[in-house]
Each structure stands twice: as C-alpha cells, then as structure tokens.
Amino acid sequence: MARRSTSGSTGRPTGNPSGPRNRTPQPVRVRRRSAGDLVKALLAFVVLLVLVVGVPGALAVFVGWPLPTSAPSMDWLSQPIGVNTFLNALTVIVWLAWAQFTACVLVEIKAAVSGVGLPGRVPGAGPSQLLARQLVAALLLLGATAASFTPGLSQLGHSLEGNQKGTVAAAQATPGILAQQQEQAKSTAAALAEQAGHVAAQAEHGGTGAHGTTKYYRIQPPEGRHHDSLWEIAQRHLGDGRRYKEIYELNKDRVQPDGSRLSEASLIRPGWIMEMPGDAHGGELVENPDAHVSPEVRQQIGDYARTGDHAQQQHQQHQEQGGGQHADQDGATARITVPAQRSAGDAATPGAHAQGSGSDSSGHSSGHSFGLPEALLGAPLLAAGLLAALGRRRRQALWQSALGAVGGRRGMEPPTPTGDAQDVQDALLVGADPEGVRLLDLSLRGLSAALTAESRSLPVVYAAWLSHGDLHLQLAQPAGKPPAPWQLGQDQTFWTLSRADAERYEDTDAAAPYPGLVSLGTMDDSRLLLNLEAVPGIVSLSGREADRAALFASVAAELATNGWSDRMTITLVGFGADLTPLAPSRLRHLDDVEALFETMEAETRQRRGALGAADHQSVLTGRTGPAQHTRWAPNLVLLATEPSAEDAVRLAELAADAARLGIGYLVGTESGDLPGAAWAMEITPDGRLLAPLLGLELQAQLLPAVQQRAVVELFVEADPEHDPDGPTTTPPFLVDISEQGRPAVYARLVGPYEIIGLDTPDGDRSALLHEALALLLLHREGVHPRVLSSALWPRGVTEDVRDALLERLRGWLGTDPDGSPRLVTDATGRLVLAKSVVSDLDVLRSLYHEATQGKGVDSRAVRGRLLTDALVLVRGPLLADRAEGRYGWLTHEIIDAQLPLLVADIGLALSAFHLEKDRAEKAIEALGAALRTAPADERLWNELLRATHATGDPDRVRALAADLVARSGARGLPPRTEALLDELLPTWREGAAATG
C-alpha cells in the first residue's frame, strides 16, 4: 500500500518537488452495509419504480393522451376552457416533469456505474436531480459497499443536509480511481491496491486527471458553534486532524474571495475556499463547481482554482507550448492578520530575546540563556505582571514594617534571593515588558470607553494577537466599524490598533473589558492571548502531566498578576503547588472536583439571576456604561486533573452557558477526548502547543516546576506576614565609616548624581557608563550581565555591544592599589563591585545601622553624631538630575520606597535624641530636613506635632494643625493623626471647621 508522505521541518511535504503537494494515495474506508442501508435501498427502489414507471402508467390509464388528435383550428382558441382542457394542460406539465426526472435518473445511474466523476447537470433540474441522486445512491447500496463508489458518492446519503446548509463547493474528483461496478465483487485488498496504483500514476503526471479536476471546500459561518478550523476539516474529510498541514500547504498565500490570504498566524474565515488533498472524502464535499452551487460560488471556485500549483504548472506548460497568456497577478501583497516584517522583540516584547520554552519530564527548564531560565525570558507579559506584583508585595512589607516599628528600629532590606529564586528574579527583570502591558491595558479600556460613548456594547472577543506592538482583536462575529483609532483588519471580524495609536491613549476609568485574556504562546513573531471567559464551552488541554502542569501554572500566574484586569477569581483545582502567595485576593484553591461543582453551580445560578435582574444578555453588556468593576468580574476555572466520565458530562452541562456569564473553563485531560470541549489543545513534550481549532501551532508559554517554586519563594519571602520581624535590619553592604575607610571611588546618588575619584568619560558613552555604575551600586549582591544590558537597552542589544560596554566600564573603574580590579565577575557570573567603590546610599545605611545597632546603642554622643552625619548626606530624591528617558529600570526597584523610609527613620531617631534633652527646636529642624525627602510619611508629621507641642507655643500647634488639614484635602486626616491632635489640641476641630 502506498504510504502518505510526511512533512519536513519547514512544514512542506517531502518528496518529489516537481509533483503536486499532498497528492498522495490514501486507503478508502470500507463502509459495511447495515440493515438500515438495506431498508433504504428497498424504499428507494419502490420510490423510483413509482416515479419512473407508475406515474406514466397512471397518466396513460386514467387521463389518456392529453394532446389534440388533429391540428387545432382558430376557433379552438375562442372556445371556453373547460375541465377537460385544464386537466389535459396539467397532464402535459406532469409528463414534462416526469421526463426531466427520468433523464436525471438515467444520468445519475450512468455516472454511478461508470465511476467517472459526478454527473453533468440536467438543465433546470436542480431539486429533481438532487432527489434522483439520493434515490440512486440508496438503491446502489444493494449491490456495492460505500467504498466501491466514486469518491463522494458514498456520502450522498448525507448530501441533502450539506446542500441545505450550503456549506461546500468542490471541483470534480480524480476520475478512474476505482474499479468499475462489474469488479465490485473483488476483495477489498484488491480494490485498495488498484486505487493506490491509479493515484500514484496520477501523481507522476501532475496530480490531476484528464479534466484537471480538484476538490474544494468552502468555509461557512459557525451557525451557533465556534468557527471552523483546518484541524476540524482535516478530521472530517481526511480522517486525521493532524493532516491540516496538507490543507495549509495547498492554500497558503493564495488570494481568497475577500482579498485576504491564509497564513499560519490567522484563522480561516467564512467564505474562504480550501483546495483539498486528492483523498478527501465526506458528504460535505461536492466534486464539481458546476454542480448545484450558485453562479457566484462557481465563479469564486473557478478564480481560486487558477491560483493553485497544478494550474500554475499547466499555465507554465501552455506558455512553453506557445500560448501567450500573462502570468496570474493574484499574488499581489494582501494585508494579513499578524504582520511579520519585524521581530517580536523590536516592539511587542522589548528586552525579551527568547520565545517560549520547553520542559523535560521532571519539569525542569530545558534551556537556559547565560544562566537564566528561558521560560520567563520569553514571557514578557507574564514577567511584567509577576515583577509588578512582587514590587507591590515588597513595598507593602516595608510600609507594614514601618507602621509597626517600635522605637524607630525597623528593618529596611527585603531578603536577597539566592539560587533558583535569584535566577528567576533576574529573568523577570530581563524578560518583563511593562510598557507592553500598559499599552494593552490602555488600548482595551480606551476601546470600552469609546464604545460606551457611542452607546454600543462590547463585541465578543475570542483572542488577541500582539504583533510588533500592534494589537489585533479576533471577534466572534462581525460587529460593525470599530471606533477610532481602531480599524478593521483583514475582514469584518478583526479590529486592529497600531502601537502609535495606542501610545496616544490616556488613562480612563472604564472597566477592564476583557480581563480573561491570557498568553498561550507565540507563533513566528506574534503572541496569542486567548480570552478564556468568551469560549463557548470548555477548553481542554491534553499532553503529559508535567507539560500540562507547566502550562496551567503559566496561565494561572499571568491571570493572577496581569495588568489589564480589575478584579477576577481564578479557581484552581488539582494544582500540586499552592500559587496563592502570588495573589491571595484572586486565587482560590479547591480540594477536589466535587467542591468545584458545589461552588460553581451556586455561582452559575447567582450570575444568571444577576444578569436577568440587570436585563443584560451577557457580562459584556454590564462592562460598558458606568464602570461596574466588581459586579461583572470573571471567574476562570483551571482544572488540572482529568475529571471522570460522569464528572466530565456534568462539567460540560455546567459550562454550556458559561461564556455569557463570564465564566471560563480550562480542563486537563490525558486522552484529549473531553465531552463538551469547544476548543481542544495539546501540549507536546518539546513545548509546542497545538491549538487545532485555531488552526495554529504555538511555541507554548510555560512555567516549569522549578521556576514555579522559585517564583512562589520570591513572593513568600516578600510577604510581611511570613516573618513577624519584617525585613532584615542589616544592610546588604556595610562600609567603614571611620577616617581610615575612605573609599577610592565615591558616588553621590541621594540627590544630584556625582562621582568623586574618577575622570568623566569622554563621548556619548559617558551617560551609559554612569547609568551602569548606578545600577551596580544599588545592587551590591551583584548584577547579571543580561539584567544590566536589558536595563541599559530595554529594546534589546547584541552581545558584542554589551561586552564592549563592560570592558569600557572595567577600564573606567580601574584597579585598586594592590592591582585588584574594581569590577569583577563572581562564581554565578554576576558583576560585582569592589568594596573600594562606595555610594552615599551605602554610607547612609551604614551610619544609621551603626547608630541604632552598633556603637551608638551604648553611647548617646556617638548616636547623635552618627545620626546628624547621616541626615546631612540627604540632598534630595535619588538621582534627582537623571536624564529623561533613562533609568527606566528604577520602576522595577523598591529603592523609591526604601530611601524615604530610611530618611524618615533617621529623622525620627534624631528627633527623639534631641527631645530627650528638651531641645525641641533641634528636633523640629531634624524632622523638617527629613520631610523634604519623605513628605508623605505620617510618622514624621505626628512627631513634628509632638515636637511643636513641646515648645509650649499653642499658636504654632494650631498653625501646624491647619497646615495638616489643608494638606489632607478631601481624604481627611489619618486616624492616628486625628487622635494625636485630640490629645495635644482638643479645640483643633473648631479651627478646622472655621478654616473650611
């Protein structure tokens, strides 16, 4: 038996390049006759006998000859029309109809017996010929199996439904594939061998028969289900969904009737025409563009056929033979869904130089880049969300520690991660694209606000593509013209926004319209985000358990921390590792499937009732108009373990109406066969995500087990409740603050940037060198080279440029007197500064530490001197004169929260030092100096009230109280400040009311 050719790495079939693609022989499935077939055949025989023989016999017996026996005279025209005349005219019409039907029967029988293609059309006999075809096909079941008919004829029993839906148009199948009807008694093996021989012979001659016939499939609207896909078409008509590549190869880059083209990064659309491989079969395939299709469709198929490989080969042969036709010009460039002119790293994923990842059976990352896990380097949106959430968690820990401080002693430094946690943190810094997240959020909220202004509802969005900074929304169905600056994409179901237009959006209070969007992976240079809450049913995920777990973890982590949603609930079932520390307010773990049913059945009823009470068709209706951020927040269910057969059916029933309610289901399965699954996906061991219902293969976005544990560790260590003592009280780097500890290089970062001990570099590289040194000074534990390069060049840079800068930086910093370089690389490959290179921030931390935990603990005089020296170092905010557009990496740091808290601590400690000796004015002076750097610190204002009250001047206290009330505005004073004023100045409320 002939073997089907496989595809190479490029996706093109291997084999003889001169031959047509995908014209390979396939065995025909033998359909056994059943009792139903026998009944059908007998009924068809009876109907045919009645219509072909019974009708004329009845007419001859009961009506007779209807026409006049002699030539009529002119008087016959003036005679009144009687009953006999009317019956004779009606009989003539019936005889004509019978003749036409009989001709159709004869044509169909001839075509079926000859085995050559489909029959020609009998003029004006559309319904009659269709009925004749059904009856003849059923009748022939008495003498042959379905596999012995001409391709397509075996499915004529289903073609009536297909014609009613108008779903298909096709050209003639290859003639002569099967044996004649008189050979039907031969064995199935002989028939298959003969079929294979004929097809192979045709492949050698160009893949088509004498008439150049080919099969076509016409895509139709979804009619209540998800859009058709190449996978589904291949599954129905080729018997294997994985053969969708063959259909893709036959049709890619060919102009469709709407002017667009098929690409791997786009969905097929209704109205498109697909050329099919030669062995395609099924009731939806009609094998001649002239048979029972509208003239418009017939013309579309004819035009499309002229763009195929076989047509081009025939055209080339014709030109060689002297036929002077011009080449077809349909190859002109047409706009496609996802542009591919630039790499995704240029705009869509700044700083990310890797796409996707794979995982081995143990869940470890399969690839590292310079010591960093590729899984997070290639996930810019996920990394940005995790990094932002981690920064918020660390700031929260600092503030909680500050508010809970006793005696001014409080830790300032979060724990420094090590091992896998350190690698993951660096990968987050390198891979994150916070600007991409910001633009995505602004774009979606801006669209919602614009639709609200036009009194329009949000369209249902199945997916979004980020391609080179541009955003493409895939709508479930056409929704009219999008509001400016959005534009229509390749057709009515694509809305597109360019990056330039997105950057002009401003913040709006509109509710997040599509919070269920989550990254699945990349294809070519584009990133796909699937809208889980819009899927009409369940999304199933099959594959190995470790691979599924990595994808589930990635989806859960991004949903929990993304920046384009307001509030949501992510319900997790079957997750081995607890992801709750990432977002305790969003993530909810349930023990088992039974708990899931109990929870989701109640929520489903509640949401249906709420929608009915609000008179909304879906949650999307409630997200336009006045923002209702909490009422219509989605609930996305991630079920990592495969449910039982009974639970799967119950889950499918529960998810039937989920899309309208804002509930999405992603369910894992071993087999890939899950009842009620609207979209089926498969994750492969090499990290590829097959999304057949989207017609795509993606490089999956994964979070393998090792990185998952490391990410959770970062959040747990940053949790203020994890350690009752809060952050550590010891700075990561202490300097010698004695006269003997004078550094070789001293950088002033607190205030205007200034460097002492080094010559200013010449040329344009001076700014880069200064910025690189500042980053190293703020991370005494070391900086990964890729973190450094992504900080200096957020849009990416080549390794040679990075290495050249590092060499210049080493040369600029020089060496110590003992010959040791001041910039070294440690055992982990990170860049570390020598102890002889110091910043004023290092000195500030060391002075405060020594005053509160060192020599100043036992000596009041030493404590006062150290605190005074520390406060003198404060000249303003960090890097006050930094150039605009540079130092963007500071947004990932918590130094902006640490420095004001450190300065406030120093001011509070120095104030307490002076108040011990009743030096209220000195205390007020110290507090005022601290407030210039930390003006929002409530503790400083409260201490200033106490110090002012200690002066004994009530007028100064009243003036300060009035100033505080004015500063608080509509928010009012904090409770602690109000309580303190009630104690120190009971009449302050009267003054505040009079001022108001």
Coordinates of C-alpha atoms in Angstrom, one line a residue, residues 218-682:
R218 CA -16.0 26.4 1.2
I219 CA -15.9 27.7 4.8
Q220 CA -19.3 28.7 6.2
P221 CA -20.4 30.8 9.2
P222 CA -20.3 29.0 12.5
E223 CA -24.1 28.7 13.0
G224 CA -24.0 28.6 16.8
R225 CA -20.6 27.0 17.2
H226 CA -17.1 28.1 17.1
H227 CA -15.6 28.9 13.7
D228 CA -14.4 26.0 11.6
S229 CA -10.7 25.2 11.5
L230 CA -8.2 23.4 9.4
W231 CA -7.9 20.8 12.1
E232 CA -11.7 20.0 12.0
I233 CA -11.8 20.0 8.2
A234 CA -8.9 17.5 8.1
Q235 CA -10.5 15.4 10.8
R236 CA -13.8 15.2 8.9
H237 CA -12.5 14.8 5.4
L238 CA -9.1 13.3 5.7
G239 CA -9.6 11.1 8.8
D240 CA -6.8 12.7 10.8
G241 CA -6.8 16.3 12.2
R242 CA -3.0 16.4 12.1
R243 CA -3.2 16.4 8.3
Y244 CA -4.3 20.0 8.5
K245 CA -0.8 20.9 7.4
E246 CA -1.5 19.4 4.0
I247 CA -4.5 21.7 3.6
Y248 CA -2.5 24.6 4.7
E249 CA 0.3 23.9 2.3
L250 CA -2.2 23.7 -0.6
N251 CA -3.8 27.0 0.2
K252 CA -1.3 29.3 2.0
D253 CA -0.6 32.7 0.4
R254 CA -3.4 32.2 -2.2
V255 CA -5.8 35.0 -2.6
Q256 CA -9.2 34.3 -1.1
P257 CA -12.5 35.7 -2.4
D258 CA -12.4 38.5 0.2
G259 CA -8.8 39.5 -0.9
S260 CA -7.1 38.1 2.1
R261 CA -4.7 35.2 2.4
L262 CA -4.3 32.2 4.6
S263 CA -1.3 32.3 6.9
E264 CA -0.3 30.2 9.9
A265 CA -0.9 33.1 12.2
S266 CA -4.5 33.7 11.2
L267 CA -7.8 31.9 11.5
I268 CA -9.8 30.7 8.4
R269 CA -12.8 32.8 7.7
P270 CA -16.3 32.1 6.4
G271 CA -16.4 32.5 2.6
W272 CA -12.9 31.2 2.1
I273 CA -12.2 28.3 -0.3
M274 CA -9.9 25.5 0.6
E275 CA -8.4 23.2 -2.0
M276 CA -8.3 19.7 -0.6
P277 CA -5.9 16.7 -1.0
G278 CA -7.0 14.2 -3.6
D279 CA -8.1 11.6 -1.0
A280 CA -10.5 13.9 0.8
H281 CA -14.0 12.4 1.3
G282 CA -17.2 13.2 3.1
G283 CA -20.8 14.3 2.5
E284 CA -19.9 17.9 2.6
L285 CA -17.7 17.6 -0.5
V286 CA -19.3 18.2 -3.9
E287 CA -17.0 17.3 -6.6
N288 CA -17.8 19.8 -9.4
P289 CA -18.0 23.5 -9.1
D290 CA -20.8 23.4 -11.7
A291 CA -23.0 21.1 -9.7
H292 CA -25.7 22.7 -7.5
V293 CA -23.9 25.8 -6.4
S294 CA -24.7 29.4 -7.1
P295 CA -23.1 31.2 -10.0
E296 CA -21.3 33.4 -7.5
V297 CA -19.7 30.5 -5.7
R298 CA -19.0 28.8 -9.0
Q299 CA -17.1 31.9 -10.2
Q300 CA -15.2 32.1 -6.9
I301 CA -14.0 28.5 -7.2
G302 CA -13.0 29.0 -10.8
D303 CA -11.0 32.1 -9.9
Y304 CA -9.4 30.3 -6.9
A305 CA -8.6 27.2 -8.9
R306 CA -6.4 29.3 -11.2
T307 CA -4.1 30.2 -8.3
G308 CA -3.2 26.6 -7.4
D309 CA 0.0 24.7 -8.1
H310 CA -1.5 22.5 -10.8
A311 CA -3.0 25.5 -12.5
Q312 CA 0.4 27.2 -12.5
Q313 CA 2.1 24.1 -13.8
Q314 CA -0.5 23.9 -16.6
H315 CA -0.1 27.6 -17.3
Q316 CA 3.7 27.1 -17.5
Q317 CA 3.3 24.2 -19.9
H318 CA 0.9 26.3 -22.0
Q319 CA 3.5 29.1 -22.2
E320 CA 6.2 26.6 -23.2
Q321 CA 3.9 25.4 -26.0
G322 CA 3.5 29.0 -27.3
G323 CA 0.3 30.1 -25.6
G324 CA 1.0 33.7 -24.8
Q325 CA -1.1 34.2 -21.6
H326 CA 0.2 36.5 -19.0
A327 CA 1.0 35.3 -15.5
D328 CA -1.7 35.5 -12.9
Q329 CA -1.4 38.6 -10.8
D330 CA -3.3 37.4 -7.8
G331 CA 0.0 37.1 -5.9
A332 CA -0.1 40.8 -5.0
T333 CA 0.6 41.6 -1.4
A334 CA -2.5 41.5 0.8
R335 CA -2.9 42.5 4.4
I336 CA -2.7 39.6 6.8
T337 CA -3.8 39.3 10.3
V338 CA -0.5 39.2 12.0
P339 CA 2.3 41.2 10.3
A340 CA 5.6 39.6 10.2
Q341 CA 8.0 42.3 8.9
R342 CA 9.8 42.7 12.2
S343 CA 10.8 40.5 15.1
A344 CA 8.6 40.5 18.1
G345 CA 11.4 41.7 20.3
D346 CA 11.6 45.0 18.4
A347 CA 8.4 46.3 19.8
A348 CA 6.0 43.8 21.2
T349 CA 8.4 42.3 23.7
P350 CA 11.1 44.8 24.5
G351 CA 14.1 43.2 26.2
A352 CA 13.0 39.7 25.6
H353 CA 15.3 37.7 23.3
A354 CA 13.8 34.3 23.6
Q355 CA 10.4 32.9 22.6
G356 CA 8.8 30.2 24.7
S357 CA 10.4 27.3 26.5
G358 CA 10.3 23.6 26.8
S359 CA 10.3 21.3 29.7
D360 CA 11.5 17.8 30.4
S361 CA 9.7 15.1 32.2
S362 CA 10.8 16.4 35.5
G363 CA 9.5 19.8 34.9
H364 CA 12.9 21.4 34.7
S365 CA 13.6 24.1 32.2
S366 CA 15.0 22.6 29.1
G367 CA 17.0 25.7 28.2
H368 CA 18.9 28.4 29.9
S369 CA 20.5 31.6 28.5
F370 CA 23.5 32.8 30.3
G371 CA 22.3 31.1 33.5
L372 CA 18.7 32.4 33.3
P373 CA 15.6 30.3 32.6
E374 CA 14.2 30.8 29.1
A375 CA 10.6 30.2 30.2
L376 CA 10.4 33.7 31.8
L377 CA 12.7 35.4 29.3
G378 CA 10.2 34.6 26.6
A379 CA 7.1 35.6 28.5
P380 CA 7.2 39.4 28.6
L381 CA 3.6 39.9 29.8
L382 CA 3.8 37.2 32.5
A383 CA 7.2 38.5 33.7
A384 CA 5.9 42.1 33.8
G385 CA 2.9 41.0 35.9
L386 CA 4.9 39.0 38.3
L387 CA 7.5 41.7 38.7
A388 CA 4.9 44.4 39.3
A389 CA 3.1 42.2 41.9
L390 CA 6.4 41.3 43.6
G391 CA 7.3 45.0 43.8
R392 CA 3.9 45.8 45.4
R393 CA 4.4 43.0 47.9
R394 CA 7.8 44.2 48.9
R395 CA 6.6 47.8 49.3
Q396 CA 3.7 46.6 51.4
A397 CA 6.1 44.7 53.6
L398 CA 8.2 47.9 54.1
W399 CA 5.2 50.0 55.0
Q400 CA 3.7 47.5 57.3
S401 CA 7.1 47.2 59.0
A402 CA 7.3 50.9 59.2
L403 CA 3.9 51.3 60.8
G404 CA 4.6 48.5 63.2
A405 CA 8.1 49.8 64.2
V406 CA 8.9 50.3 67.9
G407 CA 11.5 52.8 69.0
G408 CA 12.4 53.6 65.4
R409 CA 14.2 50.3 64.9
R410 CA 13.0 48.6 61.8
G411 CA 14.5 46.5 59.0
M412 CA 14.8 48.2 55.6
E413 CA 16.0 45.4 53.3
P414 CA 14.0 42.6 51.9
P415 CA 15.9 39.3 51.9
T416 CA 18.2 38.8 49.0
P417 CA 17.2 35.8 46.9
T418 CA 19.7 33.1 46.1
G419 CA 19.9 30.1 43.9
D420 CA 16.9 29.4 41.6
A421 CA 15.0 32.3 43.2
Q422 CA 17.8 34.7 42.2
D423 CA 17.8 33.3 38.6
V424 CA 14.1 33.7 38.4
Q425 CA 14.2 37.3 39.7
D426 CA 16.9 38.2 37.1
A427 CA 14.8 36.5 34.3
L428 CA 11.8 38.6 35.4
L429 CA 13.9 41.8 35.1
V430 CA 15.2 40.8 31.7
G431 CA 12.0 39.5 30.2
A432 CA 9.4 41.9 31.5
D433 CA 7.7 44.3 29.2
P434 CA 5.8 46.7 31.5
E435 CA 5.3 49.2 28.6
G436 CA 3.6 46.5 26.6
V437 CA 1.3 45.7 29.5
R438 CA 0.5 49.4 29.9
L439 CA -0.4 49.9 26.3
L440 CA -2.5 46.7 26.2
D441 CA -4.5 47.9 29.2
L442 CA -4.9 51.4 27.8
S443 CA -6.0 50.1 24.4
L444 CA -8.7 47.8 25.8
R445 CA -10.0 50.3 28.3
G446 CA -9.9 53.0 25.6
L447 CA -12.0 50.8 23.3
S448 CA -14.5 50.2 26.0
A449 CA -14.8 53.9 26.7
A450 CA -15.2 54.7 23.0
L451 CA -18.0 52.1 22.6
T452 CA -19.7 53.5 25.7
A453 CA -19.7 56.9 24.2
E454 CA -21.3 55.5 21.1
S455 CA -23.9 53.6 23.2
R456 CA -22.6 50.3 21.8
S457 CA -21.9 47.0 23.5
L458 CA -18.6 45.3 23.7
P459 CA -18.2 42.6 21.0
V460 CA -17.3 39.1 22.0
V461 CA -13.6 38.6 21.5
Y462 CA -12.2 35.1 21.2
A463 CA -8.5 36.0 21.0
A464 CA -6.0 38.9 20.7
W465 CA -2.7 39.0 18.8
L466 CA 0.3 41.2 19.8
S467 CA 2.4 41.6 16.7
H468 CA 5.3 44.0 16.6
G469 CA 3.5 46.3 19.1
D470 CA 0.2 46.3 17.2
L471 CA -2.9 44.8 18.7
H472 CA -5.4 42.6 16.7
L473 CA -8.7 41.5 18.3
Q474 CA -10.4 38.4 16.8
L475 CA -14.1 38.9 17.2
A476 CA -16.6 36.0 17.4
Q477 CA -18.7 37.7 14.7
P478 CA -18.8 41.0 12.8
A479 CA -19.6 43.9 15.0
G480 CA -19.6 46.8 12.5
K481 CA -17.0 49.5 12.2
P482 CA -14.7 49.9 15.3
P483 CA -14.4 53.3 17.0
A484 CA -11.4 55.4 16.0
P485 CA -8.5 55.0 16.2
W486 CA -9.2 51.3 15.8
Q487 CA -9.5 50.0 12.3
L488 CA -10.9 46.9 10.6
G489 CA -8.3 44.2 10.0
Q490 CA -8.3 41.6 7.2
D491 CA -12.1 41.3 7.4
Q492 CA -15.1 42.3 9.5
T493 CA -14.1 40.1 12.4
F494 CA -10.7 41.7 13.1
W495 CA -10.2 45.0 14.9
T496 CA -6.7 46.4 14.8
L497 CA -4.9 49.1 16.7
S498 CA -1.4 50.2 15.9
R499 CA 1.2 50.8 18.6
A500 CA 1.4 54.5 17.6
D501 CA -2.3 55.0 18.2
A502 CA -2.2 53.0 21.4
E503 CA 0.5 55.4 22.8
R504 CA -1.8 58.3 22.4
Y505 CA -4.4 56.8 24.7
E506 CA -4.8 58.4 28.1
D507 CA -6.0 56.8 31.4
T508 CA -9.7 56.2 31.7
D509 CA -12.0 55.0 34.5
A510 CA -13.6 52.4 32.1
A511 CA -13.8 48.9 33.5
A512 CA -11.4 46.4 32.0
P513 CA -13.4 44.9 29.1
Y514 CA -11.5 41.6 28.6
P515 CA -9.9 40.5 31.8
G516 CA -9.9 36.9 30.8
L517 CA -7.2 37.4 28.1
V518 CA -4.1 35.2 28.8
S519 CA -1.0 34.4 26.9
L520 CA -0.7 30.9 25.4
G521 CA 2.4 31.3 23.4
T522 CA 4.0 32.6 20.2
M523 CA 3.9 31.9 16.6
D524 CA 6.5 33.4 14.3
D525 CA 6.8 36.9 15.7
S526 CA 3.3 37.2 17.2
R527 CA 1.9 36.4 20.7
L528 CA -1.5 34.9 21.1
L529 CA -3.8 35.8 24.0
L530 CA -6.9 33.6 24.4
N531 CA -10.0 35.0 26.1
L532 CA -10.9 32.2 28.4
E533 CA -14.2 33.7 29.5
A534 CA -15.5 34.0 26.0
V535 CA -15.0 30.4 24.9
P536 CA -18.4 28.8 24.2
G537 CA -17.8 25.8 26.5
I538 CA -14.7 24.1 27.8
V539 CA -11.1 24.5 26.6
S540 CA -9.4 21.1 27.0
L541 CA -5.7 20.6 27.3
S542 CA -4.1 17.2 26.7
G543 CA -0.5 16.1 26.9
R544 CA 1.9 14.7 29.5
E545 CA 1.1 15.7 33.1
A546 CA 4.4 17.7 33.7
D547 CA 3.9 19.6 30.4
R548 CA 0.2 20.3 31.3
A549 CA 1.2 21.5 34.8
A550 CA 3.7 23.9 33.3
L551 CA 1.1 25.5 31.0
F552 CA -1.5 25.6 33.8
A553 CA 1.0 27.3 36.1
S554 CA 1.8 29.9 33.4
V555 CA -1.9 30.7 32.8
A556 CA -2.7 30.9 36.5
A557 CA 0.3 33.1 37.3
E558 CA -0.5 35.6 34.4
L559 CA -4.2 35.8 35.2
A560 CA -3.4 36.4 38.9
T561 CA -0.9 39.2 38.2
N562 CA -1.8 40.7 34.8
G563 CA -2.2 44.5 34.4
W564 CA -5.2 44.6 32.1
S565 CA -7.9 43.5 34.5
D566 CA -9.6 44.9 37.6
R567 CA -10.9 42.0 39.7
M568 CA -11.3 38.4 39.0
T569 CA -11.4 35.0 40.6
I570 CA -9.1 32.2 39.5
T571 CA -10.4 28.9 40.8
L572 CA -7.7 26.2 40.9
V573 CA -8.3 22.5 41.3
G574 CA -5.7 19.8 41.1
F575 CA -2.6 22.1 41.4
G576 CA 0.2 20.4 43.3
A577 CA 2.0 23.7 44.3
D578 CA 0.0 26.4 46.1
L579 CA 0.1 29.6 44.0
T580 CA -1.9 31.6 46.4
P581 CA 1.0 33.8 47.5
L582 CA 1.1 35.3 44.1
A583 CA -2.3 37.0 44.5
P584 CA -4.3 35.9 47.7
S585 CA -7.2 38.1 46.6
R586 CA -7.6 36.5 43.2
L587 CA -6.5 32.8 43.6
R588 CA -8.8 30.3 45.2
H589 CA -7.7 26.6 45.7
L590 CA -10.4 23.9 45.9
D591 CA -9.7 20.4 47.2
D592 CA -11.4 18.3 44.5
V593 CA -13.9 18.2 41.7
E594 CA -16.9 17.8 44.0
A595 CA -16.0 21.0 45.8
L596 CA -15.7 22.7 42.3
F597 CA -19.2 21.6 41.3
E598 CA -20.7 22.8 44.6
T599 CA -19.0 26.2 44.2
M600 CA -19.6 26.8 40.5
E601 CA -23.2 25.5 40.4
A602 CA -24.1 28.1 43.1
E603 CA -22.2 30.9 41.3
T604 CA -23.7 30.0 37.9
R605 CA -27.2 30.3 39.4
Q606 CA -26.2 33.6 41.0
R607 CA -24.8 35.1 37.8
R608 CA -27.8 34.1 35.8
G609 CA -30.1 35.7 38.3
A610 CA -27.9 38.9 38.4
L611 CA -27.9 39.2 34.6
G612 CA -31.7 38.7 34.5
A613 CA -32.2 41.3 37.1
A614 CA -30.0 43.8 35.3
D615 CA -31.6 42.9 32.0
H616 CA -28.2 42.1 30.4
Q617 CA -27.6 39.5 27.7
S618 CA -24.1 38.9 29.0
V619 CA -21.5 40.3 31.3
L620 CA -20.1 42.3 28.4
T621 CA -23.2 44.4 28.4
G622 CA -22.5 45.3 32.0
R623 CA -19.0 46.4 31.4
T624 CA -19.9 49.3 29.3
G625 CA -21.6 52.4 30.7
P626 CA -20.8 53.3 34.3
A627 CA -17.9 51.1 35.5
Q628 CA -19.1 48.1 37.5
H629 CA -15.6 46.6 38.2
T630 CA -16.8 44.1 40.8
R631 CA -20.2 43.0 39.7
W632 CA -19.1 41.5 36.4
A633 CA -15.6 40.2 37.3
P634 CA -14.9 36.9 35.6
N635 CA -14.4 33.6 37.3
L636 CA -11.8 31.4 35.4
V637 CA -11.7 27.8 36.4
L638 CA -8.4 25.8 35.9
L639 CA -9.0 22.1 36.5
A640 CA -5.5 20.5 36.1
T641 CA -6.6 16.9 36.7
E642 CA -8.8 14.9 34.3
P643 CA -12.4 14.5 35.5
S644 CA -14.1 11.2 35.4
A645 CA -16.6 10.4 32.6
E646 CA -19.5 11.3 34.8
D647 CA -17.9 14.5 36.1
A648 CA -16.9 15.4 32.5
V649 CA -20.5 15.3 31.4
R650 CA -21.6 17.2 34.4
L651 CA -18.9 19.8 33.8
A652 CA -20.0 20.2 30.1
E653 CA -23.5 20.9 31.2
L654 CA -22.3 23.4 33.7
A655 CA -20.1 25.2 31.1
A656 CA -22.8 25.3 28.4
D657 CA -23.8 28.8 29.3
A658 CA -20.5 29.9 30.8
A659 CA -19.4 32.4 28.2
R660 CA -22.4 34.6 28.7
L661 CA -21.9 34.6 32.4
G662 CA -18.2 35.5 32.4
I663 CA -17.0 32.0 33.5
G664 CA -14.3 30.2 31.7
Y665 CA -13.1 26.6 32.0
L666 CA -9.6 25.2 31.1
V667 CA -9.6 21.5 31.9
G668 CA -6.7 19.0 31.6
T669 CA -7.1 15.6 30.1
E670 CA -4.9 12.6 29.3
S671 CA -6.8 11.4 26.3
G672 CA -7.7 14.7 24.6
D673 CA -11.3 13.5 24.3
L674 CA -13.4 15.6 26.7
P675 CA -17.2 15.9 26.4
G676 CA -18.3 19.5 25.8
A677 CA -14.9 20.8 24.8
A678 CA -15.4 23.7 22.4
W679 CA -11.7 24.1 21.8
A680 CA -9.1 21.2 22.2
M681 CA -5.4 21.9 22.7
E682 CA -2.5 19.6 23.1

